[in-house]
mmCIF file of C-alpha atoms and ligand atoms in Angstrom:
data_model
loop_
_atom_site.group_PDB
_atom_site.id
_atom_site.type_symbol
_atom_site.label_atom_id
_atom_site.label_comp_id
_atom_site.label_asym_id
_atom_site.label_seq_id
_atom_site.Cartn_x
_atom_site.Cartn_y
_atom_site.Cartn_z
ATOM 1 C CA UNK A 1 111.045 24.295 -58.725
ATOM 2 C CA UNK A 2 111.518 20.575 -58.093
ATOM 3 C CA UNK A 3 109.415 18.916 -55.412
ATOM 4 C CA UNK A 4 112.396 17.118 -53.836
ATOM 5 C CA UNK A 5 114.275 20.367 -53.157
ATOM 6 C CA UNK A 6 115.834 20.245 -49.671
ATOM 7 C CA UNK A 7 114.191 22.886 -47.446
ATOM 8 C CA UNK A 8 116.577 25.473 -46.019
ATOM 9 C CA UNK A 9 116.175 27.885 -43.107
ATOM 10 C CA UNK A 10 118.512 29.986 -40.992
ATOM 11 C CA UNK A 11 119.006 32.988 -38.781
ATOM 12 C CA UNK A 12 119.908 36.449 -40.067
ATOM 13 C CA UNK A 13 121.618 38.916 -37.745
ATOM 14 C CA UNK A 14 124.848 40.847 -37.297
ATOM 15 C CA UNK A 15 126.737 39.543 -35.426
ATOM 16 C CA UNK A 16 125.135 36.107 -35.515
ATOM 17 C CA UNK A 17 127.910 33.702 -34.520
ATOM 18 C CA UNK A 18 126.673 33.607 -30.893
ATOM 19 C CA UNK A 19 123.141 32.511 -31.876
ATOM 20 C CA UNK A 20 121.921 29.220 -30.416
ATOM 21 C CA UNK A 21 119.219 28.839 -33.056
ATOM 22 C CA UNK A 22 121.336 26.672 -35.417
ATOM 23 C CA UNK A 23 121.916 24.089 -32.645
ATOM 24 C CA UNK A 24 118.207 24.059 -31.744
ATOM 25 C CA UNK A 25 116.841 23.662 -35.271
ATOM 26 C CA UNK A 26 119.528 21.220 -36.366
ATOM 27 C CA UNK A 27 118.706 19.076 -33.315
ATOM 28 C CA UNK A 28 114.992 19.081 -34.224
ATOM 29 C CA UNK A 29 115.722 18.221 -37.875
ATOM 30 C CA UNK A 30 117.788 15.270 -36.698
ATOM 31 C CA UNK A 31 115.451 13.853 -34.029
ATOM 32 C CA UNK A 32 112.487 14.159 -36.389
ATOM 33 C CA UNK A 33 114.378 12.480 -39.243
ATOM 34 C CA UNK A 34 113.744 15.421 -41.567
ATOM 35 C CA UNK A 35 115.699 16.597 -44.572
ATOM 36 C CA UNK A 36 116.773 20.220 -44.288
ATOM 37 C CA UNK A 37 119.478 22.588 -43.101
ATOM 38 C CA UNK A 38 119.556 25.624 -40.800
ATOM 39 C CA UNK A 39 122.460 28.072 -41.022
ATOM 40 C CA UNK A 40 123.619 31.348 -39.452
ATOM 41 C CA UNK A 41 123.886 34.302 -41.886
ATOM 42 C CA UNK A 42 125.657 37.534 -41.002
ATOM 43 C CA UNK A 43 123.921 40.193 -43.126
ATOM 44 C CA UNK A 44 124.251 43.988 -42.975
ATOM 45 C CA UNK A 45 121.179 46.246 -42.762
ATOM 46 C CA UNK A 46 121.779 47.579 -46.280
ATOM 47 C CA UNK A 47 121.816 44.073 -47.780
ATOM 48 C CA UNK A 48 118.860 42.779 -45.762
ATOM 49 C CA UNK A 49 116.133 43.270 -48.361
ATOM 50 C CA UNK A 50 118.196 41.915 -51.269
ATOM 51 C CA UNK A 51 119.099 38.844 -49.234
ATOM 52 C CA UNK A 52 115.481 38.243 -48.142
ATOM 53 C CA UNK A 53 114.199 38.517 -51.713
ATOM 54 C CA UNK A 54 116.904 36.135 -52.948
ATOM 55 C CA UNK A 55 116.769 33.379 -50.319
ATOM 56 C CA UNK A 56 113.454 31.816 -51.499
ATOM 57 C CA UNK A 57 114.984 31.359 -54.959
ATOM 58 C CA UNK A 58 117.664 29.200 -53.338
ATOM 59 C CA UNK A 59 115.250 26.895 -51.532
ATOM 60 C CA UNK A 60 114.840 28.795 -48.269
ATOM 61 C CA UNK A 61 111.407 28.330 -46.666
ATOM 62 C CA UNK A 62 111.966 30.912 -43.947
ATOM 63 C CA UNK A 63 114.381 32.504 -41.517
ATOM 64 C CA UNK A 64 114.665 33.813 -38.007
ATOM 65 C CA UNK A 65 115.721 37.426 -37.672
ATOM 66 C CA UNK A 66 117.719 38.733 -34.759
ATOM 67 C CA UNK A 67 119.518 41.889 -33.632
ATOM 68 C CA UNK A 68 119.796 44.429 -35.289
ATOM 69 C CA UNK A 69 117.126 43.597 -37.908
ATOM 70 C CA UNK A 70 114.042 42.762 -35.833
ATOM 71 C CA UNK A 71 112.361 46.144 -36.383
ATOM 72 C CA UNK A 72 113.570 46.957 -39.903
ATOM 73 C CA UNK A 73 112.185 43.680 -41.188
ATOM 74 C CA UNK A 74 108.639 45.014 -40.705
ATOM 75 C CA UNK A 75 109.258 47.617 -43.450
ATOM 76 C CA UNK A 76 110.438 44.930 -45.864
ATOM 77 C CA UNK A 77 107.807 42.237 -45.229
ATOM 78 C CA UNK A 78 104.734 42.053 -47.492
ATOM 79 C CA UNK A 79 102.561 40.703 -44.660
ATOM 80 C CA UNK A 80 102.933 41.306 -40.924
ATOM 81 C CA UNK A 81 100.959 39.370 -38.297
ATOM 82 C CA UNK A 82 98.935 41.329 -35.726
ATOM 83 C CA UNK A 83 101.206 40.283 -32.881
ATOM 84 C CA UNK A 84 104.349 41.415 -34.747
ATOM 85 C CA UNK A 85 102.672 44.766 -35.465
ATOM 86 C CA UNK A 86 101.727 45.136 -31.798
ATOM 87 C CA UNK A 87 105.242 44.288 -30.620
ATOM 88 C CA UNK A 88 106.832 46.428 -33.350
ATOM 89 C CA UNK A 89 109.345 43.739 -34.285
ATOM 90 C CA UNK A 90 109.532 40.299 -35.907
ATOM 91 C CA UNK A 91 111.714 37.265 -35.254
ATOM 92 C CA UNK A 92 110.220 34.676 -37.612
ATOM 93 C CA UNK A 93 109.920 35.044 -41.385
ATOM 94 C CA UNK A 94 107.976 32.776 -43.706
ATOM 95 C CA UNK A 95 108.645 32.709 -47.431
ATOM 96 C CA UNK A 96 105.184 31.878 -48.713
ATOM 97 C CA UNK A 97 104.465 29.838 -51.821
ATOM 98 C CA UNK A 98 102.816 32.910 -53.416
ATOM 99 C CA UNK A 99 106.160 34.763 -53.184
ATOM 100 C CA UNK A 100 105.148 36.995 -50.279
ATOM 101 C CA UNK A 101 107.356 37.532 -47.239
ATOM 102 C CA UNK A 102 105.420 37.165 -43.982
ATOM 103 C CA UNK A 103 106.786 38.486 -40.680
ATOM 104 C CA UNK A 104 105.685 37.124 -37.307
ATOM 105 C CA UNK A 105 106.806 37.535 -33.712
ATOM 106 C CA UNK A 106 106.877 34.418 -31.525
ATOM 107 C CA UNK A 107 108.729 35.876 -28.498
ATOM 108 C CA UNK A 108 105.470 36.416 -26.595
ATOM 109 C CA UNK A 109 104.206 32.852 -27.058
ATOM 110 C CA UNK A 110 107.699 31.590 -26.254
ATOM 111 C CA UNK A 111 107.651 33.539 -23.001
ATOM 112 C CA UNK A 112 104.230 32.185 -21.932
ATOM 113 C CA UNK A 113 104.890 28.548 -22.962
ATOM 114 C CA UNK A 114 108.189 28.540 -21.067
ATOM 115 C CA UNK A 115 106.354 29.512 -17.869
ATOM 116 C CA UNK A 116 103.530 27.040 -18.512
ATOM 117 C CA UNK A 117 106.015 24.203 -19.036
ATOM 118 C CA UNK A 118 108.395 24.984 -16.190
ATOM 119 C CA UNK A 119 106.009 26.449 -13.595
ATOM 120 C CA UNK A 120 102.767 24.545 -14.237
ATOM 121 C CA UNK A 121 100.999 26.155 -11.235
ATOM 122 C CA UNK A 122 101.650 29.675 -12.530
ATOM 123 C CA UNK A 123 98.498 31.706 -13.188
ATOM 124 C CA UNK A 124 98.967 35.062 -14.977
ATOM 125 C CA UNK A 125 95.629 36.186 -13.537
ATOM 126 C CA UNK A 126 96.801 35.595 -9.935
ATOM 127 C CA UNK A 127 97.997 39.176 -9.474
ATOM 128 C CA UNK A 128 100.042 42.070 -10.891
ATOM 129 C CA UNK A 129 103.247 41.510 -12.841
ATOM 130 C CA UNK A 130 106.418 43.549 -12.275
ATOM 131 C CA UNK A 131 108.578 44.100 -15.342
ATOM 132 C CA UNK A 132 112.126 45.397 -15.282
ATOM 133 C CA UNK A 133 113.132 46.967 -18.594
ATOM 134 C CA UNK A 134 111.303 48.581 -21.499
ATOM 135 C CA UNK A 135 113.225 47.444 -24.592
ATOM 136 C CA UNK A 136 112.168 45.153 -27.441
ATOM 137 C CA UNK A 137 111.845 42.052 -25.269
ATOM 138 C CA UNK A 138 109.660 43.930 -22.767
ATOM 139 C CA UNK A 139 107.180 44.748 -25.542
ATOM 140 C CA UNK A 140 106.766 41.044 -26.358
ATOM 141 C CA UNK A 141 106.392 40.134 -22.665
ATOM 142 C CA UNK A 142 103.846 42.904 -22.015
ATOM 143 C CA UNK A 143 101.652 42.011 -24.976
ATOM 144 C CA UNK A 144 101.750 38.309 -24.031
ATOM 145 C CA UNK A 145 100.930 38.957 -20.368
ATOM 146 C CA UNK A 146 98.048 41.287 -21.257
ATOM 147 C CA UNK A 147 96.655 38.670 -23.624
ATOM 148 C CA UNK A 148 97.034 36.024 -20.893
ATOM 149 C CA UNK A 149 94.840 38.154 -18.626
ATOM 150 C CA UNK A 150 97.274 39.694 -16.143
ATOM 151 C CA UNK A 151 95.272 42.243 -14.101
ATOM 152 C CA UNK A 152 98.000 44.917 -13.940
ATOM 153 C CA UNK A 153 101.603 45.458 -15.043
ATOM 154 C CA UNK A 154 104.059 47.569 -13.064
ATOM 155 C CA UNK A 155 106.973 48.554 -15.275
ATOM 156 C CA UNK A 156 110.270 50.115 -14.322
ATOM 157 C CA UNK A 157 113.089 51.123 -16.625
ATOM 158 C CA UNK A 158 116.324 53.076 -16.207
ATOM 159 C CA UNK A 159 115.149 55.460 -18.927
ATOM 160 C CA UNK A 160 111.693 56.270 -17.558
ATOM 161 C CA UNK A 161 110.407 57.807 -20.782
ATOM 162 C CA UNK A 162 110.616 54.432 -22.554
ATOM 163 C CA UNK A 163 108.369 52.886 -19.898
ATOM 164 C CA UNK A 164 105.966 55.843 -20.224
ATOM 165 C CA UNK A 165 105.852 55.249 -23.985
ATOM 166 C CA UNK A 166 104.836 51.618 -23.381
ATOM 167 C CA UNK A 167 102.059 52.761 -21.053
ATOM 168 C CA UNK A 168 100.767 55.153 -23.722
ATOM 169 C CA UNK A 169 100.802 52.343 -26.237
ATOM 170 C CA UNK A 170 99.599 49.344 -24.215
ATOM 171 C CA UNK A 171 97.073 51.154 -22.029
ATOM 172 C CA UNK A 172 95.793 51.665 -18.557
ATOM 173 C CA UNK A 173 96.639 48.263 -17.108
ATOM 174 C CA UNK A 174 100.272 49.526 -17.021
ATOM 175 C CA UNK A 175 101.740 51.512 -14.115
ATOM 176 C CA UNK A 176 105.155 53.154 -14.450
ATOM 177 C CA UNK A 177 107.469 52.961 -11.422
ATOM 178 C CA UNK A 178 110.673 54.971 -11.169
ATOM 179 C CA UNK A 179 113.869 52.908 -11.609
ATOM 180 C CA UNK A 180 115.203 53.921 -8.187
ATOM 181 C CA UNK A 181 111.985 52.547 -6.648
ATOM 182 C CA UNK A 182 111.834 49.332 -8.693
ATOM 183 C CA UNK A 183 112.258 47.245 -5.520
ATOM 184 C CA UNK A 184 108.898 48.561 -4.267
ATOM 185 C CA UNK A 185 107.118 46.583 -6.981
ATOM 186 C CA UNK A 186 108.149 43.245 -5.484
ATOM 187 C CA UNK A 187 105.713 42.936 -2.592
ATOM 188 C CA UNK A 188 102.641 43.337 -4.820
ATOM 189 C CA UNK A 189 103.900 41.198 -7.697
ATOM 190 C CA UNK A 190 102.651 37.678 -8.472
ATOM 191 C CA UNK A 191 105.031 37.535 -11.455
ATOM 192 C CA UNK A 192 108.439 39.247 -11.759
ATOM 193 C CA UNK A 193 110.239 39.426 -15.110
ATOM 194 C CA UNK A 194 113.686 40.802 -15.878
ATOM 195 C CA UNK A 195 113.698 41.949 -19.504
ATOM 196 C CA UNK A 196 116.827 44.096 -19.163
ATOM 197 C CA UNK A 197 120.226 42.809 -20.238
ATOM 198 C CA UNK A 198 121.505 43.310 -16.669
ATOM 199 C CA UNK A 199 122.904 40.127 -15.154
ATOM 200 C CA UNK A 200 124.048 38.808 -18.526
ATOM 201 C CA UNK A 201 127.660 37.671 -18.910
ATOM 202 C CA UNK A 202 129.755 40.771 -19.588
ATOM 203 C CA UNK A 203 127.014 43.192 -18.431
ATOM 204 C CA UNK A 204 126.620 44.899 -15.047
ATOM 205 C CA UNK A 205 124.617 43.039 -12.366
ATOM 206 C CA UNK A 206 120.946 43.754 -11.665
ATOM 207 C CA UNK A 207 120.880 45.683 -8.393
ATOM 208 C CA UNK A 208 117.143 45.978 -7.718
ATOM 209 C CA UNK A 209 116.391 45.058 -4.067
ATOM 210 C CA UNK A 210 114.349 41.859 -3.846
ATOM 211 C CA UNK A 211 113.651 41.688 -0.108
ATOM 212 C CA UNK A 212 109.925 42.423 -0.643
ATOM 213 C CA UNK A 213 109.429 39.286 -2.770
ATOM 214 C CA UNK A 214 106.700 36.913 -1.623
ATOM 215 C CA UNK A 215 107.256 33.153 -1.553
ATOM 216 C CA UNK A 216 104.363 32.563 -3.957
ATOM 217 C CA UNK A 217 105.796 34.902 -6.607
ATOM 218 C CA UNK A 218 107.020 33.483 -9.905
ATOM 219 C CA UNK A 219 110.357 35.028 -10.918
ATOM 220 C CA UNK A 220 111.761 34.690 -14.424
ATOM 221 C CA UNK A 221 114.716 36.193 -16.260
ATOM 222 C CA UNK A 222 114.986 36.590 -20.027
ATOM 223 C CA UNK A 223 118.764 36.501 -19.684
ATOM 224 C CA UNK A 224 119.961 32.904 -20.210
ATOM 225 C CA UNK A 225 123.748 33.340 -20.102
ATOM 226 C CA UNK A 226 124.342 32.495 -17.300
ATOM 227 C CA UNK A 227 121.383 30.154 -16.933
ATOM 228 C CA UNK A 228 121.019 30.895 -13.245
ATOM 229 C CA UNK A 229 121.327 34.669 -12.954
ATOM 230 C CA UNK A 230 121.767 36.380 -9.589
ATOM 231 C CA UNK A 231 118.101 37.380 -9.750
ATOM 232 C CA UNK A 232 117.012 33.738 -10.053
ATOM 233 C CA UNK A 233 119.485 32.518 -7.422
ATOM 234 C CA UNK A 234 118.330 35.127 -4.912
ATOM 235 C CA UNK A 235 114.628 34.522 -5.624
ATOM 236 C CA UNK A 236 115.137 30.764 -5.284
ATOM 237 C CA UNK A 237 116.790 31.297 -1.916
ATOM 238 C CA UNK A 238 113.741 33.279 -0.826
ATOM 239 C CA UNK A 239 111.508 30.309 -1.709
ATOM 240 C CA UNK A 240 110.069 31.641 -4.980
ATOM 241 C CA UNK A 241 109.421 29.500 -8.041
ATOM 242 C CA UNK A 242 111.966 30.493 -10.699
ATOM 243 C CA UNK A 243 112.189 29.861 -14.440
ATOM 244 C CA UNK A 244 115.274 30.592 -16.546
ATOM 245 C CA UNK A 245 115.250 32.298 -19.949
ATOM 246 C CA UNK A 246 116.521 29.417 -22.068
ATOM 247 C CA UNK A 247 113.046 27.873 -22.306
ATOM 248 C CA UNK A 248 111.707 31.063 -23.897
ATOM 249 C CA UNK A 249 114.390 30.850 -26.572
ATOM 250 C CA UNK A 250 113.446 27.218 -27.262
ATOM 251 C CA UNK A 251 109.686 27.806 -27.300
ATOM 252 C CA UNK A 252 109.885 30.892 -29.545
ATOM 253 C CA UNK A 253 111.599 28.668 -32.115
ATOM 254 C CA UNK A 254 108.733 26.132 -32.280
ATOM 255 C CA UNK A 255 106.230 27.959 -34.558
ATOM 256 C CA UNK A 256 108.887 28.740 -37.192
ATOM 257 C CA UNK A 257 110.192 25.173 -37.284
ATOM 258 C CA UNK A 258 106.674 23.767 -37.555
ATOM 259 C CA UNK A 259 105.763 26.136 -40.370
ATOM 260 C CA UNK A 260 108.981 25.573 -42.342
ATOM 261 C CA UNK A 261 109.502 21.845 -41.907
ATOM 262 C CA UNK A 262 105.949 20.609 -41.249
ATOM 263 C CA UNK A 263 106.492 18.943 -37.861
ATOM 264 C CA UNK A 264 105.801 20.445 -34.435
ATOM 265 C CA UNK A 265 109.021 19.876 -32.449
ATOM 266 C CA UNK A 266 109.220 18.907 -28.766
ATOM 267 C CA UNK A 267 110.900 21.211 -26.258
ATOM 268 C CA UNK A 268 112.500 18.713 -23.883
ATOM 269 C CA UNK A 269 115.718 18.135 -21.971
ATOM 270 C CA UNK A 270 117.486 16.995 -25.153
ATOM 271 C CA UNK A 271 116.564 20.307 -26.835
ATOM 272 C CA UNK A 272 117.976 22.207 -23.859
ATOM 273 C CA UNK A 273 121.154 20.163 -24.019
ATOM 274 C CA UNK A 274 121.469 20.839 -27.769
ATOM 275 C CA UNK A 275 121.116 24.595 -27.214
ATOM 276 C CA UNK A 276 123.772 24.532 -24.503
ATOM 277 C CA UNK A 277 126.303 22.533 -26.535
HETATM 278 P P1 LIG B 1 117.008 46.236 -25.712
HETATM 279 O O1 LIG B 1 115.826 46.552 -26.577
HETATM 280 O O2 LIG B 1 118.335 46.765 -26.066
HETATM 281 O O3 LIG B 1 116.637 46.700 -24.202
HETATM 282 C C1 LIG B 1 117.591 46.609 -23.193
HETATM 283 C C2 LIG B 1 116.939 46.907 -21.841
HETATM 284 O O4 LIG B 1 117.935 46.749 -20.822
HETATM 285 C C3 LIG B 1 116.391 48.327 -21.714
HETATM 286 O O5 LIG B 1 115.271 48.324 -20.865
HETATM 287 C C4 LIG B 1 117.589 49.051 -21.065
HETATM 288 O O6 LIG B 1 117.226 50.213 -20.352
HETATM 289 C C5 LIG B 1 118.052 47.993 -20.110
HETATM 290 N N1 LIG B 1 119.455 48.229 -19.707
HETATM 291 C C6 LIG B 1 120.564 48.001 -20.439
HETATM 292 N N2 LIG B 1 121.669 48.359 -19.742
HETATM 293 C C7 LIG B 1 121.232 48.833 -18.551
HETATM 294 C C8 LIG B 1 121.878 49.357 -17.395
HETATM 295 N N3 LIG B 1 123.214 49.460 -17.336
HETATM 296 N N4 LIG B 1 121.119 49.726 -16.334
HETATM 297 C C9 LIG B 1 119.770 49.623 -16.380
HETATM 298 N N5 LIG B 1 119.094 49.136 -17.455
HETATM 299 C C10 LIG B 1 119.811 48.743 -18.525
HETATM 300 O O7 LIG B 1 117.198 44.643 -25.598
HETATM 301 P P2 LIG B 1 116.069 43.509 -25.685
HETATM 302 O O8 LIG B 1 115.977 43.012 -27.081
HETATM 303 O O9 LIG B 1 114.840 44.017 -25.022
HETATM 304 O O10 LIG B 1 116.747 42.331 -24.827
HETATM 305 C C11 LIG B 1 116.903 42.452 -23.419
HETATM 306 C C12 LIG B 1 117.470 41.156 -22.847
HETATM 307 O O11 LIG B 1 116.552 40.082 -23.056
HETATM 308 C C13 LIG B 1 118.777 40.697 -23.505
HETATM 309 O O12 LIG B 1 119.622 40.196 -22.490
HETATM 310 C C14 LIG B 1 118.346 39.592 -24.444
HETATM 311 O O13 LIG B 1 119.378 38.648 -24.660
HETATM 312 C C15 LIG B 1 117.213 38.982 -23.661
HETATM 313 N N6 LIG B 1 116.240 38.284 -24.510
HETATM 314 C C16 LIG B 1 116.034 36.967 -24.258
HETATM 315 C C17 LIG B 1 115.097 36.268 -25.024
HETATM 316 C C18 LIG B 1 114.869 34.814 -24.725
HETATM 317 O O14 LIG B 1 114.341 34.115 -25.585
HETATM 318 N N7 LIG B 1 115.213 34.344 -23.538
HETATM 319 C C19 LIG B 1 114.368 36.915 -26.037
HETATM 320 C C20 LIG B 1 114.605 38.280 -26.259
HETATM 321 C C21 LIG B 1 115.553 38.957 -25.484
HETATM 322 P P3 LIG B 1 117.273 51.666 -21.088
HETATM 323 O O15 LIG B 1 115.969 51.786 -21.819
HETATM 324 O O16 LIG B 1 117.403 52.615 -19.964
HETATM 325 O O17 LIG B 1 118.463 51.669 -21.996
#
């Protein structure tokens, strides 16, 4: 393989046309003056392994993986990082020089770095966290918060059994709260996170009562379309510090870009603007 081969990366999903990752990575390639390309690839589950084994032969150094392949990819990868194993899904793939496919999950670090950047006074150890939802994104948020030292996590999900399963897996710092009582979590929470898809464009609104929220509570939403969800607007009105979900998307992209293209990219206002274009 020639040394001056142009490095390629991309995002694999189905559908994938809505993904903002191409704008983000292409922006970073440009501002860092790097050679390389990043493209969206719509791939079916049955073709996933063939595609992954073929891409390195074409000059690909890695890919992001999105819905619906984030779990299946763990069966295909030759190496899986501890955090991807813990979360049970991967979003960042590295095609190593020795031919092995390595799967990692950067959603958890993306979640934490977004809060650190946009709410610098936020301390995960300040008190319990309240999490709405128990899907794939919740797993990444829970593992990141536990690692960051949160004393307790209250979790509420429409389908209670999924929240119970997370408690069984992640341990005794988790407390399951019934979905109809989710509003009761607010008064004890130092951090509130919506990991459901409620509030997203085209989805039903989030109807959890927020009147118990304290002014010193940090409220964040993983939904980033719209940027200011009703949850964030209401929390802001109540005097809480709020952080939108776009920053998580930007920060989760950093480790992959750095690994593939050799430069650690900045997450700044220009990156946000590129993602929103
Ligand atoms: P998922 O695994 O499909 O989980 C969806 C969650 O939403 C589940 O907890 C589900 O509850 C809940 N939900 C869906 N419809 C509901 C309804 N009508 N009423 C009550 N609860 C409902 O999805 P995911 O991968 O975790 O993603 C969740 C959201 O996070 C999506 O909007 C995604 O775009 C966003 N996200 C953002 C980032 C970022 O970087 N900002 C990263 C990852 C994900 P049930 O268990 O009861 O179905």
